[in-house]
PDB file of C-alpha atoms and ligand atoms in Angstrom:
ATOM      1  CA  MET A  25      51.507 141.782  92.363  1.00  0.00           C
ATOM      2  CA  GLY A  26      49.915 142.007  95.859  1.00  0.00           C
ATOM      3  CA  ASP A  27      47.438 139.278  94.923  1.00  0.00           C
ATOM      4  CA  LYS A  28      50.213 136.656  94.778  1.00  0.00           C
ATOM      5  CA  LEU A  29      52.404 135.525  97.640  1.00  0.00           C
ATOM      6  CA  VAL A  30      54.998 132.827  98.256  1.00  0.00           C
ATOM      7  CA  LEU A  31      55.290 130.597 101.304  1.00  0.00           C
ATOM      8  CA  PRO A  32      58.696 128.898 101.483  1.00  0.00           C
ATOM      9  CA  GLY A  33      58.082 125.718 103.478  1.00  0.00           C
ATOM     10  CA  PRO A  34      60.596 124.462 106.050  1.00  0.00           C
ATOM     11  CA  ALA A  35      62.066 121.976 103.539  1.00  0.00           C
ATOM     12  CA  SER A  36      62.711 124.642 100.891  1.00  0.00           C
ATOM     13  CA  GLU A  37      63.323 127.911 102.704  1.00  0.00           C
ATOM     14  CA  ASP A  38      66.167 129.155 100.500  1.00  0.00           C
ATOM     15  CA  LEU A  39      64.721 127.887  97.244  1.00  0.00           C
ATOM     16  CA  GLY A  40      61.287 129.321  98.120  1.00  0.00           C
ATOM     17  CA  LYS A  41      62.810 132.725  98.908  1.00  0.00           C
ATOM     18  CA  ALA A  42      64.794 132.649  95.656  1.00  0.00           C
ATOM     19  CA  VAL A  43      61.616 131.841  93.682  1.00  0.00           C
ATOM     20  CA  ALA A  44      59.794 134.713  95.436  1.00  0.00           C
ATOM     21  CA  SER A  45      62.606 137.144  94.715  1.00  0.00           C
ATOM     22  CA  ASN A  46      62.745 136.011  91.090  1.00  0.00           C
ATOM     23  CA  LEU A  47      59.015 136.682  90.749  1.00  0.00           C
ATOM     24  CA  GLY A  48      59.157 139.884  92.797  1.00  0.00           C
ATOM     25  CA  LEU A  49      56.609 138.466  95.258  1.00  0.00           C
ATOM     26  CA  GLU A  50      56.233 138.882  99.005  1.00  0.00           C
ATOM     27  CA  ILE A  51      56.638 136.071 101.490  1.00  0.00           C
ATOM     28  CA  VAL A  52      53.692 134.868 103.590  1.00  0.00           C
ATOM     29  CA  ALA A  53      54.267 135.511 107.295  1.00  0.00           C
ATOM     30  CA  ALA A  54      53.887 132.068 108.863  1.00  0.00           C
ATOM     31  CA  GLU A  55      55.357 129.729 111.425  1.00  0.00           C
ATOM     32  CA  PHE A  56      55.855 125.976 111.284  1.00  0.00           C
ATOM     33  CA  LYS A  57      56.524 124.662 114.759  1.00  0.00           C
ATOM     34  CA  VAL A  58      57.605 121.103 115.451  1.00  0.00           C
ATOM     35  CA  PHE A  59      56.713 119.885 118.951  1.00  0.00           C
ATOM     36  CA  PRO A  60      59.058 117.609 120.898  1.00  0.00           C
ATOM     37  CA  ASP A  61      56.976 114.550 119.930  1.00  0.00           C
ATOM     38  CA  GLY A  62      57.276 115.399 116.220  1.00  0.00           C
ATOM     39  CA  GLU A  63      53.835 116.950 115.679  1.00  0.00           C
ATOM     40  CA  THR A  64      53.750 120.003 113.426  1.00  0.00           C
ATOM     41  CA  ARG A  65      51.737 123.200 113.974  1.00  0.00           C
ATOM     42  CA  PHE A  66      51.172 125.806 111.291  1.00  0.00           C
ATOM     43  CA  THR A  67      50.234 129.403 112.144  1.00  0.00           C
ATOM     44  CA  SER A  68      49.759 132.401 109.894  1.00  0.00           C
ATOM     45  CA  ASP A  69      47.851 135.605 110.472  1.00  0.00           C
ATOM     46  CA  GLN A  70      48.468 136.846 106.934  1.00  0.00           C
ATOM     47  CA  LYS A  71      45.307 137.935 105.090  1.00  0.00           C
ATOM     48  CA  VAL A  72      45.217 135.589 102.104  1.00  0.00           C
ATOM     49  CA  SER A  73      41.553 135.633 101.138  1.00  0.00           C
ATOM     50  CA  GLY A  74      41.205 135.932  97.349  1.00  0.00           C
ATOM     51  CA  LYS A  75      44.986 135.726  96.914  1.00  0.00           C
ATOM     52  CA  SER A  76      47.090 133.193  95.140  1.00  0.00           C
ATOM     53  CA  VAL A  77      49.682 131.523  97.379  1.00  0.00           C
ATOM     54  CA  ILE A  78      52.582 129.508  96.011  1.00  0.00           C
ATOM     55  CA  ILE A  79      53.813 127.068  98.666  1.00  0.00           C
ATOM     56  CA  VAL A  80      57.352 125.856  97.918  1.00  0.00           C
ATOM     57  CA  GLN A  81      58.038 122.660  99.821  1.00  0.00           C
ATOM     58  CA  SER A  82      60.194 119.778  98.652  1.00  0.00           C
ATOM     59  CA  THR A  83      59.469 116.307 100.002  1.00  0.00           C
ATOM     60  CA  TYR A  84      62.904 114.765 100.480  1.00  0.00           C
ATOM     61  CA  PRO A  85      63.491 112.802 103.754  1.00  0.00           C
ATOM     62  CA  PRO A  86      61.915 112.951 106.239  1.00  0.00           C
ATOM     63  CA  ILE A  87      59.427 112.538 103.398  1.00  0.00           C
ATOM     64  CA  ASP A  88      56.162 112.125 105.293  1.00  0.00           C
ATOM     65  CA  GLN A  89      56.919 115.042 107.616  1.00  0.00           C
ATOM     66  CA  HIS A  90      57.690 117.353 104.713  1.00  0.00           C
ATOM     67  CA  LEU A  91      54.607 116.164 102.869  1.00  0.00           C
ATOM     68  CA  PHE A  92      52.425 116.716 105.913  1.00  0.00           C
ATOM     69  CA  GLN A  93      53.811 120.245 106.405  1.00  0.00           C
ATOM     70  CA  LEU A  94      52.785 121.019 102.831  1.00  0.00           C
ATOM     71  CA  LEU A  95      49.289 119.541 103.322  1.00  0.00           C
ATOM     72  CA  LEU A  96      48.798 121.377 106.600  1.00  0.00           C
ATOM     73  CA  ALA A  97      49.842 124.770 105.203  1.00  0.00           C
ATOM     74  CA  SER A  98      47.756 124.270 102.085  1.00  0.00           C
ATOM     75  CA  HIS A  99      44.698 123.286 104.111  1.00  0.00           C
ATOM     76  CA  CYS A 100      44.983 126.238 106.479  1.00  0.00           C
ATOM     77  CA  LEU A 101      45.617 128.828 103.732  1.00  0.00           C
ATOM     78  CA  SER A 102      42.902 127.521 101.433  1.00  0.00           C
ATOM     79  CA  GLN A 103      40.441 127.533 104.357  1.00  0.00           C
ATOM     80  CA  GLU A 104      41.277 131.241 104.672  1.00  0.00           C
ATOM     81  CA  GLY A 105      40.346 131.707 101.015  1.00  0.00           C
ATOM     82  CA  ALA A 106      43.728 131.410  99.254  1.00  0.00           C
ATOM     83  CA  ARG A 107      44.160 129.680  95.897  1.00  0.00           C
ATOM     84  CA  VAL A 108      47.076 127.342  96.496  1.00  0.00           C
ATOM     85  CA  THR A 109      49.721 126.310  93.991  1.00  0.00           C
ATOM     86  CA  ALA A 110      52.070 123.699  95.427  1.00  0.00           C
ATOM     87  CA  VAL A 111      55.624 123.829  94.122  1.00  0.00           C
ATOM     88  CA  VAL A 112      57.137 120.536  95.213  1.00  0.00           C
ATOM     89  CA  PRO A 113      60.641 120.590  93.721  1.00  0.00           C
ATOM     90  CA  TYR A 114      61.340 116.955  94.650  1.00  0.00           C
ATOM     91  CA  LEU A 115      58.087 115.041  94.532  1.00  0.00           C
ATOM     92  CA  ALA A 116      58.406 112.010  96.782  1.00  0.00           C
ATOM     93  CA  TYR A 117      56.513 108.846  95.842  1.00  0.00           C
ATOM     94  CA  ALA A 118      56.741 109.713  92.142  1.00  0.00           C
ATOM     95  CA  ARG A 119      58.497 106.369  91.590  1.00  0.00           C
ATOM     96  CA  GLN A 120      55.369 104.639  92.949  1.00  0.00           C
ATOM     97  CA  ASP A 121      53.141 105.744  90.092  1.00  0.00           C
ATOM     98  CA  LYS A 122      51.826 102.267  89.292  1.00  0.00           C
ATOM     99  CA  ALA A 123      51.511  98.864  90.939  1.00  0.00           C
ATOM    100  CA  PHE A 124      54.693  96.982  90.038  1.00  0.00           C
ATOM    101  CA  LEU A 125      53.871  93.938  92.175  1.00  0.00           C
ATOM    102  CA  PRO A 126      50.448  92.383  92.740  1.00  0.00           C
ATOM    103  CA  GLY A 127      48.654  94.161  95.564  1.00  0.00           C
ATOM    104  CA  GLU A 128      51.083  97.103  95.658  1.00  0.00           C
ATOM    105  CA  GLY A 129      49.558 100.527  96.374  1.00  0.00           C
ATOM    106  CA  VAL A 130      49.852 103.331  93.826  1.00  0.00           C
ATOM    107  CA  THR A 131      51.202 105.739  96.407  1.00  0.00           C
ATOM    108  CA  LEU A 132      51.504 108.737  94.098  1.00  0.00           C
ATOM    109  CA  GLY A 133      47.741 108.471  93.567  1.00  0.00           C
ATOM    110  CA  VAL A 134      47.252 108.741  97.331  1.00  0.00           C
ATOM    111  CA  VAL A 135      49.511 111.822  97.407  1.00  0.00           C
ATOM    112  CA  SER A 136      47.362 113.329  94.661  1.00  0.00           C
ATOM    113  CA  HIS A 137      44.140 112.727  96.659  1.00  0.00           C
ATOM    114  CA  LEU A 138      45.690 114.163  99.817  1.00  0.00           C
ATOM    115  CA  MET A 139      46.859 117.307  98.030  1.00  0.00           C
ATOM    116  CA  ARG A 140      43.471 117.841  96.468  1.00  0.00           C
ATOM    117  CA  SER A 141      41.631 117.458  99.742  1.00  0.00           C
ATOM    118  CA  ALA A 142      44.137 119.822 101.402  1.00  0.00           C
ATOM    119  CA  GLY A 143      43.155 122.519  98.906  1.00  0.00           C
ATOM    120  CA  VAL A 144      45.998 122.319  96.393  1.00  0.00           C
ATOM    121  CA  ARG A 145      44.664 123.630  93.061  1.00  0.00           C
ATOM    122  CA  ARG A 146      47.796 123.263  90.994  1.00  0.00           C
ATOM    123  CA  LEU A 147      51.121 121.452  91.262  1.00  0.00           C
ATOM    124  CA  ALA A 148      54.534 122.146  89.784  1.00  0.00           C
ATOM    125  CA  THR A 149      57.446 119.833  90.402  1.00  0.00           C
ATOM    126  CA  VAL A 150      60.927 119.525  88.906  1.00  0.00           C
ATOM    127  CA  ASP A 151      61.732 116.550  86.672  1.00  0.00           C
ATOM    128  CA  ILE A 152      59.077 114.178  87.911  1.00  0.00           C
ATOM    129  CA  HIS A 153      60.420 110.633  87.775  1.00  0.00           C
ATOM    130  CA  SER A 154      58.081 109.784  84.911  1.00  0.00           C
ATOM    131  CA  VAL A 155      55.701 112.225  83.198  1.00  0.00           C
ATOM    132  CA  GLU A 156      52.980 109.561  83.264  1.00  0.00           C
ATOM    133  CA  GLY A 157      52.777 110.237  87.005  1.00  0.00           C
ATOM    134  CA  LEU A 158      51.283 113.670  86.271  1.00  0.00           C
ATOM    135  CA  SER A 159      48.118 111.996  84.990  1.00  0.00           C
ATOM    136  CA  LEU A 160      47.355 110.758  88.513  1.00  0.00           C
ATOM    137  CA  PHE A 161      46.576 114.344  89.539  1.00  0.00           C
ATOM    138  CA  SER A 162      43.010 115.529  89.089  1.00  0.00           C
ATOM    139  CA  PHE A 163      44.142 119.177  88.958  1.00  0.00           C
ATOM    140  CA  PRO A 164      46.728 120.801  86.663  1.00  0.00           C
ATOM    141  CA  ALA A 165      50.157 119.326  87.350  1.00  0.00           C
ATOM    142  CA  TYR A 166      53.415 120.220  85.596  1.00  0.00           C
ATOM    143  CA  SER A 167      57.003 119.054  85.566  1.00  0.00           C
ATOM    144  CA  VAL A 168      59.683 121.713  85.070  1.00  0.00           C
ATOM    145  CA  SER A 169      62.861 120.524  83.386  1.00  0.00           C
ATOM    146  CA  ALA A 170      66.165 121.102  85.174  1.00  0.00           C
ATOM    147  CA  VAL A 171      68.072 119.972  82.074  1.00  0.00           C
ATOM    148  CA  PRO A 172      69.017 123.435  80.688  1.00  0.00           C
ATOM    149  CA  THR A 173      70.169 124.510  84.155  1.00  0.00           C
ATOM    150  CA  LEU A 174      72.240 121.334  84.555  1.00  0.00           C
ATOM    151  CA  VAL A 175      73.816 121.867  81.137  1.00  0.00           C
ATOM    152  CA  GLY A 176      74.722 125.426  82.188  1.00  0.00           C
ATOM    153  CA  TYR A 177      76.366 123.984  85.301  1.00  0.00           C
ATOM    154  CA  ALA A 178      78.284 121.369  83.305  1.00  0.00           C
ATOM    155  CA  ASN A 179      79.542 124.005  80.858  1.00  0.00           C
ATOM    156  CA  ASP A 180      80.633 126.382  83.589  1.00  0.00           C
ATOM    157  CA  HIS A 181      82.073 123.973  86.135  1.00  0.00           C
ATOM    158  CA  LEU A 182      82.947 120.545  84.785  1.00  0.00           C
ATOM    159  CA  LYS A 183      85.323 121.321  81.925  1.00  0.00           C
ATOM    160  CA  LEU A 184      85.142 117.833  80.422  1.00  0.00           C
ATOM    161  CA  SER A 185      86.825 117.177  77.095  1.00  0.00           C
ATOM    162  CA  ASP A 186      84.809 115.226  74.511  1.00  0.00           C
ATOM    163  CA  PRO A 187      82.653 113.563  77.195  1.00  0.00           C
ATOM    164  CA  VAL A 188      80.181 110.726  76.722  1.00  0.00           C
ATOM    165  CA  VAL A 189      76.837 111.233  78.479  1.00  0.00           C
ATOM    166  CA  ILE A 190      75.210 108.086  79.807  1.00  0.00           C
ATOM    167  CA  SER A 191      71.726 107.268  81.004  1.00  0.00           C
ATOM    168  CA  PRO A 192      71.830 104.433  83.520  1.00  0.00           C
ATOM    169  CA  ASP A 193      68.389 103.199  82.534  1.00  0.00           C
ATOM    170  CA  PHE A 194      65.696 103.320  79.914  1.00  0.00           C
ATOM    171  CA  GLY A 195      63.225 105.293  82.064  1.00  0.00           C
ATOM    172  CA  GLY A 196      65.453 108.338  82.343  1.00  0.00           C
ATOM    173  CA  SER A 197      66.935 108.128  78.868  1.00  0.00           C
ATOM    174  CA  LYS A 198      64.829 110.885  77.264  1.00  0.00           C
ATOM    175  CA  ARG A 199      65.942 113.372  79.905  1.00  0.00           C
ATOM    176  CA  THR A 200      69.583 112.341  79.593  1.00  0.00           C
ATOM    177  CA  GLU A 201      69.459 112.364  75.796  1.00  0.00           C
ATOM    178  CA  ALA A 202      68.063 115.922  75.903  1.00  0.00           C
ATOM    179  CA  PHE A 203      70.920 116.870  78.236  1.00  0.00           C
ATOM    180  CA  ALA A 204      73.508 115.337  75.860  1.00  0.00           C
ATOM    181  CA  ALA A 205      72.027 117.129  72.843  1.00  0.00           C
ATOM    182  CA  LEU A 206      72.126 120.511  74.583  1.00  0.00           C
ATOM    183  CA  TYR A 207      75.600 119.816  75.972  1.00  0.00           C
ATOM    184  CA  GLY A 208      76.828 118.750  72.552  1.00  0.00           C
ATOM    185  CA  ALA A 209      78.052 115.344  73.717  1.00  0.00           C
ATOM    186  CA  LYS A 210      77.653 111.775  72.553  1.00  0.00           C
ATOM    187  CA  PHE A 211      74.815 109.884  74.266  1.00  0.00           C
ATOM    188  CA  LEU A 212      74.668 106.235  75.316  1.00  0.00           C
ATOM    189  CA  LYS A 213      72.208 104.330  77.458  1.00  0.00           C
ATOM    190  CA  LEU A 214      72.520 101.342  79.705  1.00  0.00           C
ATOM    191  CA  GLU A 215      69.738  98.963  80.519  1.00  0.00           C
ATOM    192  CA  LYS A 216      69.158  98.642  84.235  1.00  0.00           C
ATOM    193  CA  SER A 217      67.145  95.935  85.893  1.00  0.00           C
ATOM    194  CA  ARG A 218      66.251  96.059  89.551  1.00  0.00           C
ATOM    195  CA  ASP A 219      65.066  93.132  91.613  1.00  0.00           C
ATOM    196  CA  ARG A 220      61.722  94.456  92.884  1.00  0.00           C
ATOM    197  CA  VAL A 221      62.083  92.533  96.127  1.00  0.00           C
ATOM    198  CA  SER A 222      65.787  92.846  97.082  1.00  0.00           C
ATOM    199  CA  GLY A 223      66.367  96.169  95.297  1.00  0.00           C
ATOM    200  CA  GLU A 224      69.573  94.815  93.716  1.00  0.00           C
ATOM    201  CA  VAL A 225      70.606  96.626  90.511  1.00  0.00           C
ATOM    202  CA  ARG A 226      72.133  95.014  87.401  1.00  0.00           C
ATOM    203  CA  MET A 227      73.282  96.610  84.160  1.00  0.00           C
ATOM    204  CA  LYS A 228      72.828  95.007  80.742  1.00  0.00           C
ATOM    205  CA  HIS A 229      74.971  96.383  77.947  1.00  0.00           C
ATOM    206  CA  GLY A 230      77.131  95.497  75.000  1.00  0.00           C
ATOM    207  CA  THR A 231      80.521  97.042  74.248  1.00  0.00           C
ATOM    208  CA  LEU A 232      80.398 100.751  75.005  1.00  0.00           C
ATOM    209  CA  ASP A 233      82.488 103.355  73.235  1.00  0.00           C
ATOM    210  CA  VAL A 234      83.933 104.829  76.441  1.00  0.00           C
ATOM    211  CA  LYS A 235      87.588 103.712  76.360  1.00  0.00           C
ATOM    212  CA  ARG A 236      89.851 106.527  77.669  1.00  0.00           C
ATOM    213  CA  LYS A 237      86.801 108.816  77.650  1.00  0.00           C
ATOM    214  CA  GLU A 238      85.377 111.083  80.312  1.00  0.00           C
ATOM    215  CA  VAL A 239      81.883 109.896  81.174  1.00  0.00           C
ATOM    216  CA  LEU A 240      79.063 111.915  82.672  1.00  0.00           C
ATOM    217  CA  ILE A 241      76.183 109.841  84.065  1.00  0.00           C
ATOM    218  CA  LEU A 242      72.903 111.712  84.514  1.00  0.00           C
ATOM    219  CA  ASP A 243      69.924 110.380  86.449  1.00  0.00           C
ATOM    220  CA  ASP A 244      66.838 112.005  87.955  1.00  0.00           C
ATOM    221  CA  ILE A 245      67.357 110.672  91.490  1.00  0.00           C
ATOM    222  CA  ILE A 246      70.301 109.377  93.466  1.00  0.00           C
ATOM    223  CA  SER A 247      68.937 107.631  96.526  1.00  0.00           C
ATOM    224  CA  THR A 248      71.039 104.698  97.745  1.00  0.00           C
ATOM    225  CA  GLY A 249      73.561 105.263  94.944  1.00  0.00           C
ATOM    226  CA  GLY A 250      73.087 101.670  93.714  1.00  0.00           C
ATOM    227  CA  THR A 251      72.162 102.723  90.165  1.00  0.00           C
ATOM    228  CA  ILE A 252      75.031 105.162  89.652  1.00  0.00           C
ATOM    229  CA  ARG A 253      77.490 102.778  91.270  1.00  0.00           C
ATOM    230  CA  ALA A 254      76.510  99.947  88.909  1.00  0.00           C
ATOM    231  CA  ALA A 255      76.683 102.310  85.912  1.00  0.00           C
ATOM    232  CA  ALA A 256      80.042 103.710  87.009  1.00  0.00           C
ATOM    233  CA  GLU A 257      81.510 100.219  87.510  1.00  0.00           C
ATOM    234  CA  THR A 258      80.265  99.239  84.057  1.00  0.00           C
ATOM    235  CA  VAL A 259      81.937 102.142  82.259  1.00  0.00           C
ATOM    236  CA  MET A 260      85.137 101.897  84.338  1.00  0.00           C
ATOM    237  CA  ASP A 261      85.348  98.187  83.422  1.00  0.00           C
ATOM    238  CA  GLN A 262      85.144  99.253  79.799  1.00  0.00           C
ATOM    239  CA  GLY A 263      88.057 101.667  80.161  1.00  0.00           C
ATOM    240  CA  ALA A 264      86.476 105.070  80.912  1.00  0.00           C
ATOM    241  CA  SER A 265      89.110 107.514  82.180  1.00  0.00           C
ATOM    242  CA  LYS A 266      86.865 109.467  84.523  1.00  0.00           C
ATOM    243  CA  VAL A 267      83.275 109.271  85.800  1.00  0.00           C
ATOM    244  CA  ILE A 268      81.167 112.210  86.959  1.00  0.00           C
ATOM    245  CA  ALA A 269      77.580 111.875  88.224  1.00  0.00           C
ATOM    246  CA  LEU A 270      74.915 114.543  87.929  1.00  0.00           C
ATOM    247  CA  CYS A 271      71.371 114.235  89.163  1.00  0.00           C
ATOM    248  CA  VAL A 272      68.329 116.411  89.646  1.00  0.00           C
ATOM    249  CA  HIS A 273      67.364 115.140  93.101  1.00  0.00           C
ATOM    250  CA  GLY A 274      70.276 114.044  95.296  1.00  0.00           C
ATOM    251  CA  LEU A 275      68.758 112.261  98.284  1.00  0.00           C
ATOM    252  CA  PHE A 276      72.083 110.561  99.133  1.00  0.00           C
ATOM    253  CA  VAL A 277      70.611 108.100 101.591  1.00  0.00           C
ATOM    254  CA  GLY A 278      72.934 106.407 104.133  1.00  0.00           C
ATOM    255  CA  ASP A 279      76.483 105.841 102.891  1.00  0.00           C
ATOM    256  CA  SER A 280      75.604 106.370  99.210  1.00  0.00           C
ATOM    257  CA  LEU A 281      78.235 109.072  98.662  1.00  0.00           C
ATOM    258  CA  ARG A 282      80.972 106.882 100.124  1.00  0.00           C
ATOM    259  CA  LYS A 283      79.823 104.008  97.894  1.00  0.00           C
ATOM    260  CA  LEU A 284      80.065 106.240  94.827  1.00  0.00           C
ATOM    261  CA  GLU A 285      83.497 107.474  95.818  1.00  0.00           C
ATOM    262  CA  LYS A 286      84.640 103.864  96.280  1.00  0.00           C
ATOM    263  CA  ALA A 287      83.297 103.031  92.827  1.00  0.00           C
ATOM    264  CA  GLY A 288      85.585 105.742  91.406  1.00  0.00           C
ATOM    265  CA  VAL A 289      83.008 108.482  90.760  1.00  0.00           C
ATOM    266  CA  LYS A 290      84.983 111.724  90.943  1.00  0.00           C
ATOM    267  CA  THR A 291      82.232 114.340  91.326  1.00  0.00           C
ATOM    268  CA  VAL A 292      78.615 113.951  92.446  1.00  0.00           C
ATOM    269  CA  VAL A 293      76.342 116.956  92.125  1.00  0.00           C
ATOM    270  CA  GLY A 294      72.591 117.589  92.302  1.00  0.00           C
ATOM    271  CA  THR A 295      70.222 120.557  92.290  1.00  0.00           C
ATOM    272  CA  ASN A 296      68.799 122.479  95.211  1.00  0.00           C
ATOM    273  CA  THR A 297      65.470 120.612  95.013  1.00  0.00           C
ATOM    274  CA  VAL A 298      67.260 118.786  97.822  1.00  0.00           C
ATOM    275  CA  PRO A 299      69.373 121.327  99.708  1.00  0.00           C
ATOM    276  CA  GLY A 300      72.757 120.425 101.103  1.00  0.00           C
ATOM    277  CA  GLU A 301      76.433 120.329 100.275  1.00  0.00           C
ATOM    278  CA  ARG A 302      75.806 118.567  96.934  1.00  0.00           C
ATOM    279  CA  GLY A 303      72.620 120.409  95.999  1.00  0.00           C
ATOM    280  CA  VAL A 304      74.471 123.195  94.236  1.00  0.00           C
ATOM    281  CA  VAL A 305      72.662 123.656  90.914  1.00  0.00           C
ATOM    282  CA  ASP A 306      70.067 126.355  91.484  1.00  0.00           C
ATOM    283  CA  VAL A 307      66.698 125.662  89.841  1.00  0.00           C
ATOM    284  CA  SER A 308      64.893 128.723  91.237  1.00  0.00           C
ATOM    285  CA  GLU A 309      64.981 130.534  87.896  1.00  0.00           C
ATOM    286  CA  ALA A 310      63.625 127.534  85.995  1.00  0.00           C
ATOM    287  CA  ILE A 311      60.755 127.240  88.503  1.00  0.00           C
ATOM    288  CA  ALA A 312      60.025 130.975  88.450  1.00  0.00           C
ATOM    289  CA  SER A 313      60.040 131.083  84.629  1.00  0.00           C
ATOM    290  CA  HIS A 314      57.552 128.224  84.566  1.00  0.00           C
ATOM    291  CA  LEU A 315      55.277 129.886  87.135  1.00  0.00           C
ATOM    292  CA  LYS A 316      55.242 133.055  85.009  1.00  0.00           C
ATOM    293  CA  THR A 317      53.689 131.061  82.161  1.00  0.00           C
ATOM    294  CA  LEU A 318      50.739 129.848  84.264  1.00  0.00           C
ATOM    295  CA  GLU A 319      47.475 131.719  84.088  1.00  0.00           C
ATOM    296  CA  GLU A 320      45.512 132.514  87.209  1.00  0.00           C
TER     297      GLU A 320
HETATM  298  C1  R5P B 422      64.869 104.875  89.027  1.00  0.00           C
HETATM  299  O1  R5P B 422      64.423 104.430  87.974  1.00  0.00           O
HETATM  300  C2  R5P B 422      65.476 106.245  89.123  1.00  0.00           C
HETATM  301  O2  R5P B 422      65.538 106.874  87.890  1.00  0.00           O
HETATM  302  C3  R5P B 422      66.841 106.222  89.769  1.00  0.00           C
HETATM  303  O3  R5P B 422      67.719 105.518  88.908  1.00  0.00           O
HETATM  304  C4  R5P B 422      66.800 105.515  91.098  1.00  0.00           C
HETATM  305  O4  R5P B 422      65.722 105.979  91.836  1.00  0.00           O
HETATM  306  C5  R5P B 422      68.068 105.745  91.862  1.00  0.00           C
HETATM  307  O5  R5P B 422      67.991 105.079  93.073  1.00  0.00           O
HETATM  308  P1  R5P B 422      69.283 104.457  93.740  1.00  0.00           P
HETATM  309  O6  R5P B 422      70.270 105.567  93.904  1.00  0.00           O
HETATM  310  O7  R5P B 422      68.782 103.914  95.054  1.00  0.00           O
HETATM  311  O8  R5P B 422      69.758 103.377  92.842  1.00  0.00           O
END
């Protein structure tokens, strides 16, 4: 396996190492240095010519810094003759995969161009916001599902009795429905609308069968917490006995966790695409299994 190596980027050191160990691959010897003014330097004297290098680097905040570290490493290694696969567990800008307002940039398209010109040959991410976003990449791009891993977590740790699984919006409903099916729970979806200018979230719904029930809300991303808070308030108003929130990518911006706690959400958990206290569901095996299926 000496022709394949893994470089865990600074944003995904533990996850990158876990992926490498899962695949039985060595780590690239490299250094990312951040200068006092914020500039990044990448150095590696590893011989990578003719080798395949998997760079694991999530792009949670500080998003542009993490993205640039990925681009820099990919550029340098591909210049040395490596074939680069970027594993970007949380792919920032995936929500900007089309112009929603007149004149708005399709930022994910720009990310795709940047990756290509930095030598990325292949991309794997985890639960991209919308699979349509993959078509903006002019090289093979894949989204690995964290759903089976999240179901395993729910079975082992949440101990809910006869729960109802809820998708807070239409966009994420396929993912959440798949979760509910595997978890063996009833599935319901809410209809979210977000003011594109103010960002304010509203939920549209009829009567929901959640009275005295334990509710698990699953979304791909928790950023400001506005979506989960609105969903939690909706089901609590309709008599739910308990609300738990699971997500793939827990960004937990600002006081989002406090907001969710105030809204009565008992547990909030995400995966280690975004490391931290709440990023407890380990997706390294799901990523490694996917990488094993890819041909050179
Ligand atoms: C949007 O459609 C996503 O699926 C999430 O619902 C959204 O990004 C969550 O953001 P926030 O936590 O800021 O409401």
